[in-house]
């Protein structure tokens, strides 16, 4: 049994930035005035997905693959339409 109850409220500004680059995925998290960032290349992402079959069984990998192919189709169409 507790006779003193303490409540605290912490307020922080959090900003999440995710960029797809030509080399991979860059993630930055800003918490107040502190930045935490990391980078992972596309091959490492793929090997991480296929390396964790409990989290990413075939059905999940197939769905992710379809979505990546759809994303690639959309980007390819945009490049073709721009004429560059």
PDB file of C-alpha atoms in Angstrom:
ATOM      1  CA  UNK A   1       0.000   0.000   0.000  1.00  0.00           C
ATOM      2  CA  UNK A   2       1.280   3.421  -0.943  1.00  0.00           C
ATOM      3  CA  UNK A   3       0.542   6.601   0.931  1.00  0.00           C
ATOM      4  CA  UNK A   4       2.330   8.930  -1.444  1.00  0.00           C
ATOM      5  CA  UNK A   5       1.473   8.967  -5.119  1.00  0.00           C
ATOM      6  CA  UNK A   6       3.820  10.757  -7.507  1.00  0.00           C
ATOM      7  CA  UNK A   7       2.948  11.713 -11.052  1.00  0.00           C
ATOM      8  CA  UNK A   8       5.381  13.232 -13.524  1.00  0.00           C
ATOM      9  CA  UNK A   9       4.766  14.559 -16.961  1.00  0.00           C
ATOM     10  CA  UNK A  10       7.630  14.979 -19.372  1.00  0.00           C
ATOM     11  CA  UNK A  11       7.155  17.099 -22.444  1.00  0.00           C
ATOM     12  CA  UNK A  12       9.615  16.778 -25.307  1.00  0.00           C
ATOM     13  CA  UNK A  13       9.657  17.841 -28.916  1.00  0.00           C
ATOM     14  CA  UNK A  14      10.177  14.794 -31.136  1.00  0.00           C
ATOM     15  CA  UNK A  15      10.767  14.895 -34.877  1.00  0.00           C
ATOM     16  CA  UNK A  16      11.295  11.828 -37.055  1.00  0.00           C
ATOM     17  CA  UNK A  17      12.870  12.175 -40.492  1.00  0.00           C
ATOM     18  CA  UNK A  18      13.161   9.222 -42.913  1.00  0.00           C
ATOM     19  CA  UNK A  19      14.847   9.628 -46.295  1.00  0.00           C
ATOM     20  CA  UNK A  20      15.184   7.130 -49.115  1.00  0.00           C
ATOM     21  CA  UNK A  21      18.492   7.875 -50.778  1.00  0.00           C
ATOM     22  CA  UNK A  22      20.257   6.359 -53.766  1.00  0.00           C
ATOM     23  CA  UNK A  23      22.265   4.234 -51.307  1.00  0.00           C
ATOM     24  CA  UNK A  24      19.642   3.224 -48.747  1.00  0.00           C
ATOM     25  CA  UNK A  25      17.484   4.468 -45.924  1.00  0.00           C
ATOM     26  CA  UNK A  26      18.561   7.306 -43.620  1.00  0.00           C
ATOM     27  CA  UNK A  27      16.668   7.862 -40.363  1.00  0.00           C
ATOM     28  CA  UNK A  28      17.068  10.792 -37.988  1.00  0.00           C
ATOM     29  CA  UNK A  29      15.223  11.263 -34.725  1.00  0.00           C
ATOM     30  CA  UNK A  30      15.383  14.603 -32.985  1.00  0.00           C
ATOM     31  CA  UNK A  31      14.397  14.695 -29.316  1.00  0.00           C
ATOM     32  CA  UNK A  32      14.511  18.239 -28.055  1.00  0.00           C
ATOM     33  CA  UNK A  33      18.029  19.354 -29.080  1.00  0.00           C
ATOM     34  CA  UNK A  34      19.516  15.880 -29.518  1.00  0.00           C
ATOM     35  CA  UNK A  35      19.771  14.107 -32.864  1.00  0.00           C
ATOM     36  CA  UNK A  36      20.085  10.344 -33.221  1.00  0.00           C
ATOM     37  CA  UNK A  37      20.642   9.096 -36.758  1.00  0.00           C
ATOM     38  CA  UNK A  38      21.430   5.902 -38.608  1.00  0.00           C
ATOM     39  CA  UNK A  39      21.736   4.602 -42.155  1.00  0.00           C
ATOM     40  CA  UNK A  40      21.120   1.189 -43.710  1.00  0.00           C
ATOM     41  CA  UNK A  41      21.716   0.168 -47.319  1.00  0.00           C
ATOM     42  CA  UNK A  42      19.130  -1.689 -49.398  1.00  0.00           C
ATOM     43  CA  UNK A  43      21.018  -5.017 -49.393  1.00  0.00           C
ATOM     44  CA  UNK A  44      21.194  -4.994 -45.600  1.00  0.00           C
ATOM     45  CA  UNK A  45      17.458  -4.310 -45.413  1.00  0.00           C
ATOM     46  CA  UNK A  46      16.760  -7.276 -47.714  1.00  0.00           C
ATOM     47  CA  UNK A  47      19.061  -9.627 -45.786  1.00  0.00           C
ATOM     48  CA  UNK A  48      17.491  -8.531 -42.497  1.00  0.00           C
ATOM     49  CA  UNK A  49      14.021  -9.320 -43.847  1.00  0.00           C
ATOM     50  CA  UNK A  50      14.903 -12.764 -45.204  1.00  0.00           C
ATOM     51  CA  UNK A  51      17.050 -13.508 -42.171  1.00  0.00           C
ATOM     52  CA  UNK A  52      14.164 -13.255 -39.692  1.00  0.00           C
ATOM     53  CA  UNK A  53      11.715 -15.883 -40.925  1.00  0.00           C
ATOM     54  CA  UNK A  54       9.733 -15.806 -37.669  1.00  0.00           C
ATOM     55  CA  UNK A  55       8.873 -12.159 -38.158  1.00  0.00           C
ATOM     56  CA  UNK A  56       8.813 -12.301 -41.977  1.00  0.00           C
ATOM     57  CA  UNK A  57       7.407 -15.649 -43.160  1.00  0.00           C
ATOM     58  CA  UNK A  58       6.878 -16.217 -46.894  1.00  0.00           C
ATOM     59  CA  UNK A  59       3.397 -14.653 -46.918  1.00  0.00           C
ATOM     60  CA  UNK A  60       4.734 -11.442 -45.413  1.00  0.00           C
ATOM     61  CA  UNK A  61       7.795 -11.354 -47.675  1.00  0.00           C
ATOM     62  CA  UNK A  62       5.578 -11.886 -50.724  1.00  0.00           C
ATOM     63  CA  UNK A  63       3.356  -8.967 -49.679  1.00  0.00           C
ATOM     64  CA  UNK A  64       6.349  -6.703 -49.065  1.00  0.00           C
ATOM     65  CA  UNK A  65       7.803  -7.746 -52.420  1.00  0.00           C
ATOM     66  CA  UNK A  66       4.526  -6.895 -54.201  1.00  0.00           C
ATOM     67  CA  UNK A  67       4.494  -3.478 -52.546  1.00  0.00           C
ATOM     68  CA  UNK A  68       8.134  -2.822 -53.509  1.00  0.00           C
ATOM     69  CA  UNK A  69       7.355  -3.847 -57.109  1.00  0.00           C
ATOM     70  CA  UNK A  70       4.338  -1.521 -57.105  1.00  0.00           C
ATOM     71  CA  UNK A  71       6.503   1.289 -55.773  1.00  0.00           C
ATOM     72  CA  UNK A  72       9.109   0.612 -58.488  1.00  0.00           C
ATOM     73  CA  UNK A  73       6.398   0.641 -61.184  1.00  0.00           C
ATOM     74  CA  UNK A  74       5.120   4.016 -59.983  1.00  0.00           C
ATOM     75  CA  UNK A  75       8.635   5.494 -59.954  1.00  0.00           C
ATOM     76  CA  UNK A  76       9.437   4.042 -63.375  1.00  0.00           C
ATOM     77  CA  UNK A  77       6.262   5.542 -64.830  1.00  0.00           C
ATOM     78  CA  UNK A  78       7.088   8.949 -63.330  1.00  0.00           C
ATOM     79  CA  UNK A  79      10.607   8.839 -64.812  1.00  0.00           C
ATOM     80  CA  UNK A  80       9.237   7.817 -68.228  1.00  0.00           C
ATOM     81  CA  UNK A  81       6.654  10.613 -68.155  1.00  0.00           C
ATOM     82  CA  UNK A  82       9.220  13.251 -67.247  1.00  0.00           C
ATOM     83  CA  UNK A  83      11.189  12.453 -70.395  1.00  0.00           C
ATOM     84  CA  UNK A  84      14.562  12.910 -68.710  1.00  0.00           C
TER      85      UNK A  84
END
